[in-house]
Short mmCIF file of C-alpha atoms and ligand atoms in Angstrom, two decimals:
data_model
loop_
_atom_site.label_atom_id
_atom_site.label_comp_id
_atom_site.label_asym_id
_atom_site.label_seq_id
_atom_site.Cartn_x
_atom_site.Cartn_y
_atom_site.Cartn_z
CA MET A 1 -10.44 -7.55 -20.14
CA SER A 2 -7.47 -8.96 -18.13
CA ASP A 3 -5.85 -6.86 -15.44
CA LYS A 4 -3.01 -5.57 -17.48
CA PRO A 5 -2.67 -1.72 -17.39
CA ILE A 6 -4.76 0.31 -19.87
CA ILE A 7 -3.70 2.27 -22.84
CA PHE A 8 -5.92 4.85 -24.64
CA SER A 9 -4.97 6.74 -27.73
CA GLY A 10 -6.59 8.14 -30.91
CA ILE A 11 -6.01 9.86 -34.19
CA GLN A 12 -8.28 12.51 -35.75
CA PRO A 13 -9.63 11.47 -39.17
CA THR A 14 -8.54 14.59 -40.96
CA GLY A 15 -6.30 14.66 -44.09
CA CYS A 16 -4.45 11.28 -44.44
CA SER A 17 -2.32 9.48 -41.82
CA THR A 18 1.28 10.65 -42.18
CA LEU A 19 4.56 9.12 -41.34
CA GLY A 20 4.49 11.46 -38.28
CA ASN A 21 1.26 9.76 -37.04
CA TYR A 22 2.80 6.37 -37.80
CA LEU A 23 6.18 6.90 -36.06
CA GLY A 24 4.83 9.16 -33.31
CA ALA A 25 1.82 7.01 -32.43
CA LEU A 26 0.74 3.95 -34.44
CA LYS A 27 3.99 2.08 -34.47
CA ASN A 28 4.23 2.43 -30.74
CA TRP A 29 0.62 1.29 -30.30
CA VAL A 30 1.50 -1.94 -32.11
CA ASP A 31 4.65 -2.46 -30.04
CA LEU A 32 2.86 -1.91 -26.72
CA GLN A 33 -0.36 -3.90 -27.51
CA ASN A 34 0.79 -7.14 -25.92
CA ASP A 35 1.66 -5.60 -22.54
CA TYR A 36 -1.50 -3.53 -22.19
CA ASN A 37 -5.26 -3.62 -22.57
CA CYS A 38 -5.41 -1.23 -25.44
CA ILE A 39 -8.31 1.03 -26.49
CA PHE A 40 -7.67 2.79 -29.85
CA SER A 41 -10.29 5.24 -31.18
CA VAL A 42 -10.76 7.08 -34.43
CA VAL A 43 -11.60 10.42 -32.78
CA ASP A 44 -14.24 11.61 -35.16
CA LEU A 45 -15.85 14.00 -32.65
CA HIS A 46 -12.55 15.98 -32.50
CA SER A 47 -12.37 16.24 -36.32
CA ILE A 48 -15.37 18.56 -36.68
CA THR A 49 -13.58 21.58 -35.05
CA VAL A 50 -12.70 22.16 -38.69
CA ARG A 51 -15.48 21.97 -41.30
CA GLN A 52 -15.74 18.52 -42.94
CA ASP A 53 -17.55 17.24 -45.94
CA ALA A 54 -19.85 14.51 -44.69
CA THR A 55 -19.21 11.94 -47.49
CA ALA A 56 -15.53 12.45 -47.37
CA LEU A 57 -15.49 12.29 -43.53
CA ARG A 58 -17.46 9.01 -43.45
CA LYS A 59 -15.01 7.40 -45.92
CA ARG A 60 -11.94 8.80 -44.02
CA CYS A 61 -13.20 7.41 -40.74
CA MET A 62 -13.40 3.94 -42.28
CA ASP A 63 -9.97 4.36 -43.90
CA PHE A 64 -8.32 5.39 -40.58
CA LEU A 65 -9.90 2.52 -38.63
CA THR A 66 -8.73 0.12 -41.37
CA GLN A 67 -5.20 1.57 -41.18
CA TYR A 68 -5.04 0.84 -37.43
CA LEU A 69 -5.72 -2.74 -38.13
CA ALA A 70 -3.39 -2.85 -41.16
CA CYS A 71 -0.56 -1.49 -39.04
CA GLY A 72 -0.89 -4.70 -36.94
CA ILE A 73 -3.25 -3.70 -34.16
CA ASP A 74 -5.26 -6.75 -33.16
CA GLY A 75 -8.80 -5.44 -33.19
CA GLU A 76 -10.11 -8.57 -31.43
CA GLU A 77 -7.70 -8.53 -28.47
CA ASN A 78 -7.93 -4.78 -28.20
CA ILE A 79 -10.77 -2.29 -28.45
CA VAL A 80 -10.92 -0.35 -31.75
CA PHE A 81 -13.86 1.97 -32.28
CA PHE A 82 -15.26 5.25 -33.43
CA GLN A 83 -15.45 7.92 -30.76
CA SER A 84 -18.90 9.09 -31.85
CA HIS A 85 -20.32 5.59 -31.16
CA VAL A 86 -19.84 6.01 -27.44
CA SER A 87 -21.82 8.96 -26.23
CA ALA A 88 -20.12 8.93 -22.82
CA HIS A 89 -17.18 10.90 -24.47
CA ALA A 90 -19.39 13.93 -25.12
CA GLU A 91 -21.17 13.54 -21.74
CA LEU A 92 -18.04 13.43 -19.64
CA SER A 93 -16.59 16.22 -21.78
CA TRP A 94 -19.41 18.55 -20.69
CA ILE A 95 -18.83 17.73 -17.05
CA LEU A 96 -15.06 18.28 -17.32
CA ASN A 97 -15.66 21.59 -18.98
CA CYS A 98 -17.01 22.72 -15.70
CA PHE A 99 -13.67 21.75 -14.03
CA ALA A 100 -11.31 23.23 -16.63
CA TYR A 101 -10.39 26.93 -16.45
CA MET A 102 -10.35 29.35 -19.32
CA GLY A 103 -6.94 30.48 -18.26
CA GLU A 104 -5.69 26.89 -18.88
CA LEU A 105 -7.43 26.55 -22.25
CA ASN A 106 -6.03 29.95 -23.37
CA ARG A 107 -2.50 28.60 -22.92
CA MET A 108 -2.91 25.65 -25.30
CA THR A 109 -0.58 26.09 -28.23
CA GLN A 110 -2.66 23.88 -30.56
CA PHE A 111 -5.56 26.19 -29.96
CA LYS A 112 -3.50 29.24 -30.76
CA ASP A 113 -2.09 27.61 -33.94
CA LYS A 114 -5.35 26.36 -35.19
CA SER A 115 -7.23 29.59 -34.55
CA ALA A 116 -4.55 31.47 -36.48
CA LYS A 117 -5.03 28.95 -39.43
CA HIS A 118 -8.82 29.02 -39.29
CA ALA A 119 -9.38 32.66 -38.37
CA ASP A 120 -12.87 32.57 -39.98
CA ASN A 121 -13.98 29.62 -37.79
CA ILE A 122 -12.74 29.90 -34.21
CA ASN A 123 -15.53 27.85 -32.75
CA ALA A 124 -16.02 26.91 -29.11
CA GLY A 125 -15.24 23.28 -29.99
CA LEU A 126 -11.73 24.26 -31.04
CA TYR A 127 -11.26 25.89 -27.67
CA THR A 128 -12.68 23.06 -25.52
CA TYR A 129 -11.07 20.37 -27.62
CA PRO A 130 -8.49 19.37 -25.01
CA VAL A 131 -11.37 18.79 -22.50
CA LEU A 132 -12.85 16.25 -24.86
CA MET A 133 -9.49 14.64 -25.11
CA ALA A 134 -9.28 14.51 -21.34
CA ALA A 135 -12.70 12.81 -21.25
CA ASP A 136 -11.44 10.23 -23.84
CA ILE A 137 -8.63 9.33 -21.62
CA LEU A 138 -10.25 9.51 -18.12
CA LEU A 139 -13.32 7.49 -19.16
CA TYR A 140 -11.23 4.34 -19.41
CA GLN A 141 -9.11 4.73 -16.24
CA THR A 142 -6.21 4.91 -18.52
CA ASP A 143 -2.66 4.25 -17.29
CA LEU A 144 -0.66 5.20 -20.38
CA VAL A 145 -1.29 7.44 -23.45
CA PRO A 146 1.14 6.86 -26.34
CA VAL A 147 1.30 10.14 -28.33
CA GLY A 148 3.75 12.43 -30.11
CA ILE A 149 5.22 15.40 -28.28
CA ASP A 150 2.65 17.86 -29.72
CA GLN A 151 0.01 16.29 -27.47
CA LYS A 152 2.06 16.63 -24.29
CA GLN A 153 0.44 19.89 -23.24
CA HIS A 154 -3.05 18.37 -23.69
CA LEU A 155 -2.04 15.42 -21.63
CA GLU A 156 -0.81 17.62 -18.80
CA LEU A 157 -4.09 19.46 -18.82
CA CYS A 158 -5.86 16.12 -18.66
CA ARG A 159 -3.90 15.20 -15.55
CA ASP A 160 -4.53 18.65 -14.00
CA ILE A 161 -8.28 18.27 -14.48
CA ALA A 162 -8.28 14.65 -13.09
CA ILE A 163 -6.27 15.68 -10.07
CA ARG A 164 -8.55 18.68 -9.50
CA PHE A 165 -11.68 16.45 -9.82
CA ASN A 166 -10.18 13.77 -7.50
CA GLY A 167 -9.25 16.51 -5.05
CA ILE A 168 -12.94 17.40 -4.67
CA TYR A 169 -14.64 14.08 -5.05
CA GLY A 170 -12.14 11.43 -4.00
CA ASP A 171 -10.46 8.74 -6.11
CA VAL A 172 -12.50 8.89 -9.27
CA PHE A 173 -10.03 8.99 -12.14
CA LYS A 174 -6.73 7.20 -12.71
CA ILE A 175 -3.98 9.85 -13.38
CA PRO A 176 -2.60 8.81 -16.78
CA GLU A 177 1.08 9.02 -17.83
CA GLY A 178 2.26 9.86 -21.35
CA TYR A 179 4.36 7.56 -23.50
CA ILE A 180 6.35 9.75 -25.85
CA PRO A 181 8.88 8.11 -28.15
CA LYS A 182 12.46 9.45 -28.22
CA GLU A 183 13.36 9.56 -31.80
CA ALA A 184 9.98 10.02 -33.45
CA ALA A 185 8.25 12.37 -30.94
CA ARG A 186 8.08 15.11 -33.55
CA ILE A 187 8.67 14.33 -37.19
CA MET A 188 9.03 17.46 -39.14
CA SER A 189 7.78 18.62 -42.59
CA LEU A 190 10.10 17.55 -45.39
CA GLN A 191 9.58 20.97 -46.97
CA ASP A 192 9.85 23.15 -43.86
CA PRO A 193 11.82 21.12 -41.22
CA THR A 194 11.18 23.73 -38.53
CA SER A 195 7.51 22.87 -38.50
CA LYS A 196 5.68 19.59 -37.64
CA MET A 197 4.87 17.12 -40.38
CA SER A 198 1.08 17.59 -40.59
CA LYS A 199 -1.72 15.70 -42.29
CA SER A 200 -3.42 19.01 -43.08
CA ASP A 201 -0.36 20.47 -44.88
CA PRO A 202 -1.61 21.89 -48.21
CA ASN A 203 1.87 21.11 -49.68
CA VAL A 204 1.75 17.29 -50.20
CA ASN A 205 5.55 17.25 -50.50
CA GLY A 206 5.80 18.25 -46.89
CA PHE A 207 4.45 14.89 -45.61
CA ILE A 208 4.64 11.20 -46.42
CA SER A 209 1.17 9.60 -46.35
CA ILE A 210 1.40 6.04 -44.98
CA LEU A 211 -0.34 4.99 -48.17
CA ASP A 212 2.12 6.72 -50.56
CA ASP A 213 3.54 4.33 -53.08
CA PRO A 214 7.31 3.72 -53.33
CA ASP A 215 7.94 6.16 -56.21
CA THR A 216 6.15 8.91 -54.42
CA ILE A 217 8.03 8.27 -51.21
CA LYS A 218 11.36 8.36 -53.06
CA ARG A 219 10.48 11.52 -54.80
CA LYS A 220 9.34 13.32 -51.66
CA PHE A 221 12.51 12.34 -49.76
CA LYS A 222 14.67 13.39 -52.76
CA ARG A 223 13.08 16.87 -52.57
CA ALA A 224 13.37 17.15 -48.86
CA VAL A 225 14.80 20.45 -47.77
CA THR A 226 18.35 20.16 -46.07
CA ASP A 227 21.15 22.66 -45.84
CA SER A 228 24.19 23.50 -47.77
CA GLU A 229 26.85 22.20 -45.36
CA GLY A 230 27.12 18.75 -46.86
CA GLU A 231 27.88 17.14 -43.54
CA ILE A 232 25.65 14.40 -42.02
CA ALA A 233 25.54 15.35 -38.30
CA PHE A 234 22.79 15.76 -35.71
CA ARG A 235 23.01 19.23 -34.15
CA ASP A 236 21.12 22.51 -33.71
CA GLY A 237 20.53 24.32 -36.95
CA LYS A 238 20.51 21.23 -39.11
CA ASP A 239 16.76 20.73 -38.99
CA GLY A 240 16.43 18.95 -42.35
CA ILE A 241 19.19 16.47 -41.67
CA ASN A 242 18.17 16.01 -38.00
CA ASN A 243 14.69 15.14 -39.24
CA LEU A 244 16.00 12.58 -41.77
CA LEU A 245 18.20 11.01 -39.11
CA ASN A 246 15.32 10.82 -36.68
CA ILE A 247 13.09 9.19 -39.24
CA TYR A 248 15.74 6.60 -40.16
CA SER A 249 16.49 5.87 -36.54
CA ALA A 250 12.77 5.49 -35.62
CA VAL A 251 12.26 3.11 -38.58
CA THR A 252 15.35 0.98 -38.09
CA GLY A 253 15.10 0.98 -34.31
CA GLN A 254 18.71 2.18 -33.91
CA SER A 255 19.88 5.26 -31.96
CA VAL A 256 20.42 8.56 -33.74
CA GLU A 257 24.18 8.19 -32.83
CA GLN A 258 24.33 4.89 -34.61
CA SER A 259 22.66 6.39 -37.63
CA VAL A 260 25.13 9.30 -37.65
CA ASN A 261 27.99 6.81 -37.66
CA GLU A 262 26.43 4.75 -40.44
CA PHE A 263 26.36 7.79 -42.70
CA ALA A 264 29.73 9.29 -41.75
CA GLY A 265 31.50 10.65 -44.88
CA LEU A 266 28.48 9.99 -47.13
CA GLY A 267 26.50 12.61 -48.99
CA TYR A 268 22.91 13.88 -48.51
CA GLY A 269 21.78 12.02 -51.64
CA VAL A 270 22.74 8.63 -50.06
CA LEU A 271 20.98 9.57 -46.84
CA LYS A 272 17.76 10.50 -48.60
CA GLU A 273 17.83 7.34 -50.70
CA ARG A 274 18.39 5.08 -47.63
CA VAL A 275 15.81 6.80 -45.57
CA ALA A 276 13.29 6.46 -48.44
CA GLU A 277 14.14 2.77 -48.82
CA ALA A 278 13.83 2.10 -45.05
CA VAL A 279 10.38 3.86 -45.00
CA ILE A 280 9.15 2.02 -48.10
CA GLU A 281 10.12 -1.36 -46.55
CA GLU A 282 8.59 -0.39 -43.19
CA LEU A 283 5.25 0.57 -44.79
CA ARG A 284 5.06 -2.21 -47.32
CA PRO A 285 3.48 -4.91 -45.23
CA MET A 286 0.95 -2.45 -43.77
CA GLN A 287 0.02 -1.23 -47.28
CA GLU A 288 -0.49 -4.87 -48.37
CA ARG A 289 -2.72 -5.74 -45.41
CA TYR A 290 -4.57 -2.47 -46.01
CA ALA A 291 -5.40 -3.44 -49.55
CA ASP A 292 -6.69 -6.91 -48.31
CA LEU A 293 -8.70 -5.38 -45.35
CA THR A 294 -10.56 -2.86 -47.53
CA LYS A 295 -12.16 -5.80 -49.35
CA ASN A 296 -13.41 -7.24 -46.07
CA LYS A 297 -16.09 -4.68 -44.95
CA ASP A 298 -17.91 -7.24 -42.81
CA TYR A 299 -14.86 -7.90 -40.69
CA ILE A 300 -14.18 -4.14 -40.23
CA ASN A 301 -17.81 -3.63 -39.35
CA LYS A 302 -17.64 -6.37 -36.71
CA ILE A 303 -14.49 -4.88 -35.22
CA TYR A 304 -15.89 -1.42 -34.62
CA THR A 305 -19.33 -2.58 -33.63
CA GLU A 306 -17.91 -4.89 -31.01
CA GLY A 307 -15.33 -2.30 -30.08
CA ALA A 308 -17.98 0.32 -29.34
CA LYS A 309 -19.93 -2.12 -27.29
CA ARG A 310 -16.99 -2.97 -25.05
CA ALA A 311 -15.78 0.64 -24.91
CA GLY A 312 -19.28 1.78 -24.01
CA TYR A 313 -19.49 -0.71 -21.13
CA MET A 314 -16.23 0.53 -19.65
CA ALA A 315 -17.06 4.19 -20.17
CA ALA A 316 -20.47 3.85 -18.61
CA LYS A 317 -18.91 2.55 -15.49
CA THR A 318 -16.72 5.57 -14.99
CA LEU A 319 -19.59 7.97 -16.01
CA ARG A 320 -21.87 6.35 -13.41
CA LYS A 321 -19.28 6.90 -10.73
CA VAL A 322 -18.85 10.50 -11.81
CA HIS A 323 -22.66 11.16 -11.75
CA ARG A 324 -22.96 9.64 -8.25
CA LYS A 325 -20.12 11.91 -6.98
CA LEU A 326 -21.70 14.92 -8.58
CA GLY A 327 -25.02 14.15 -6.92
CA TYR A 328 -27.13 13.16 -9.94
CA VAL A 329 -30.09 10.84 -9.23
CA ASP A 330 -29.40 7.27 -10.42
CA ARG A 331 -31.05 6.29 -13.67
P1 TYM B 1 -3.53 13.92 -34.30
O1 TYM B 1 -4.67 13.30 -34.97
O2 TYM B 1 -3.04 15.30 -34.63
O3 TYM B 1 -2.30 12.98 -34.31
C1 TYM B 1 -2.43 11.58 -33.93
C2 TYM B 1 -1.08 11.12 -33.27
O4 TYM B 1 0.00 11.33 -34.01
C3 TYM B 1 1.01 12.08 -33.39
N1 TYM B 1 1.65 12.99 -34.36
C4 TYM B 1 2.95 13.04 -34.55
N2 TYM B 1 3.94 12.41 -33.90
C5 TYM B 1 5.22 12.72 -34.37
N3 TYM B 1 5.45 13.64 -35.35
C6 TYM B 1 4.49 14.29 -35.94
N4 TYM B 1 4.70 15.13 -36.99
C7 TYM B 1 3.16 13.99 -35.60
N5 TYM B 1 1.91 14.48 -36.04
C8 TYM B 1 1.06 13.82 -35.17
C9 TYM B 1 0.20 12.93 -32.37
O5 TYM B 1 1.00 13.30 -31.27
C10 TYM B 1 -0.83 11.97 -31.91
O6 TYM B 1 -0.32 11.04 -31.00
N6 TYM B 1 -5.74 15.35 -29.98
C11 TYM B 1 -5.11 14.26 -30.66
C12 TYM B 1 -6.06 13.11 -30.90
C13 TYM B 1 -6.67 12.63 -29.60
C14 TYM B 1 -6.13 11.81 -28.62
C15 TYM B 1 -7.05 11.62 -27.62
C16 TYM B 1 -4.81 11.27 -28.48
C17 TYM B 1 -7.94 12.90 -29.15
N7 TYM B 1 -8.19 12.24 -28.01
C18 TYM B 1 -6.79 10.84 -26.49
C19 TYM B 1 -4.52 10.52 -27.27
C20 TYM B 1 -5.57 10.31 -26.36
C21 TYM B 1 -4.66 14.70 -32.11
O7 TYM B 1 -5.15 15.71 -32.56
O8 TYM B 1 -3.81 13.90 -32.66
#
């Protein structure tokens, strides 16, 4: 790897990738990849905090990795791999568990939300999930972590753990910074614009899958919940319209203010149609590449095998340093 700064990020292979994942994370990964050494993982270890069907998970893991490449991530220049292929993630996670406090983990809002949703399966993995995420990031001496705003709290915990560890053992981990986009930090559900667009939403009309066909995208935006005021403006209380304006701005690359000006005096129907068109055009090239890539299993296999080898090499270096600092005997 060259001496450019390092990016690490990942997506859990659960449900299907949504427009939220795309605008909050994937699109920025693609934009940043030339200026950084990038490591992008399909974080399959994280996904089993919720019960998964093995056959479906295996397929989904492949689909997600293929989507990374279809979005335009160069899998040869960057490292693209499955988290479970590099055992250092689980190893460092255990060690960091011993440096994370229960009081900190108790405060994680994602843990509170997920344990409310899965009250019958509040497993220890769900609780220590943010520590595994910290291990993901710290293993690679990461400089920048491009994520949506829902991951900000986890990222802050990661920094706190790293600072604590460094405070005891010296300069072991790089302290990472977050990269959170302005317009697309939190794309909301189309059916309930007060909650996050989520890939595990049982109501498929709440999210756009990045593989949805144009008619489905149009239909979902047409049904998007707005308000009865009839005025296209960006302000508190107009969650549905704010969300549509955010999506439009993130896709077109213009500011929300410019989008508001563009739609001045027009109706909600026009806004929904134009947002749908913009999203369809944004996703089209990715969907075409995805269709091609799924036919090329050997290439995908080569990317993730090589990716795990390179990631494993980097991760082992950090883990070795951690082991020495802790006082473990050299292997
Ligand atoms: P996950 O799989 O829930 O989401 C993947 C990425 O998509 C972003 N995102 C959104 N952004 C905007 N609006 C939304 N509605 C939306 N929904 C999701 C997330 O912020 C994230 O960037 N814990 C992580 C995965 C992870 C990770 C890591 C990320 C594991 N290890 C290390 C970065 C670095 C998660 O559950 O993301």
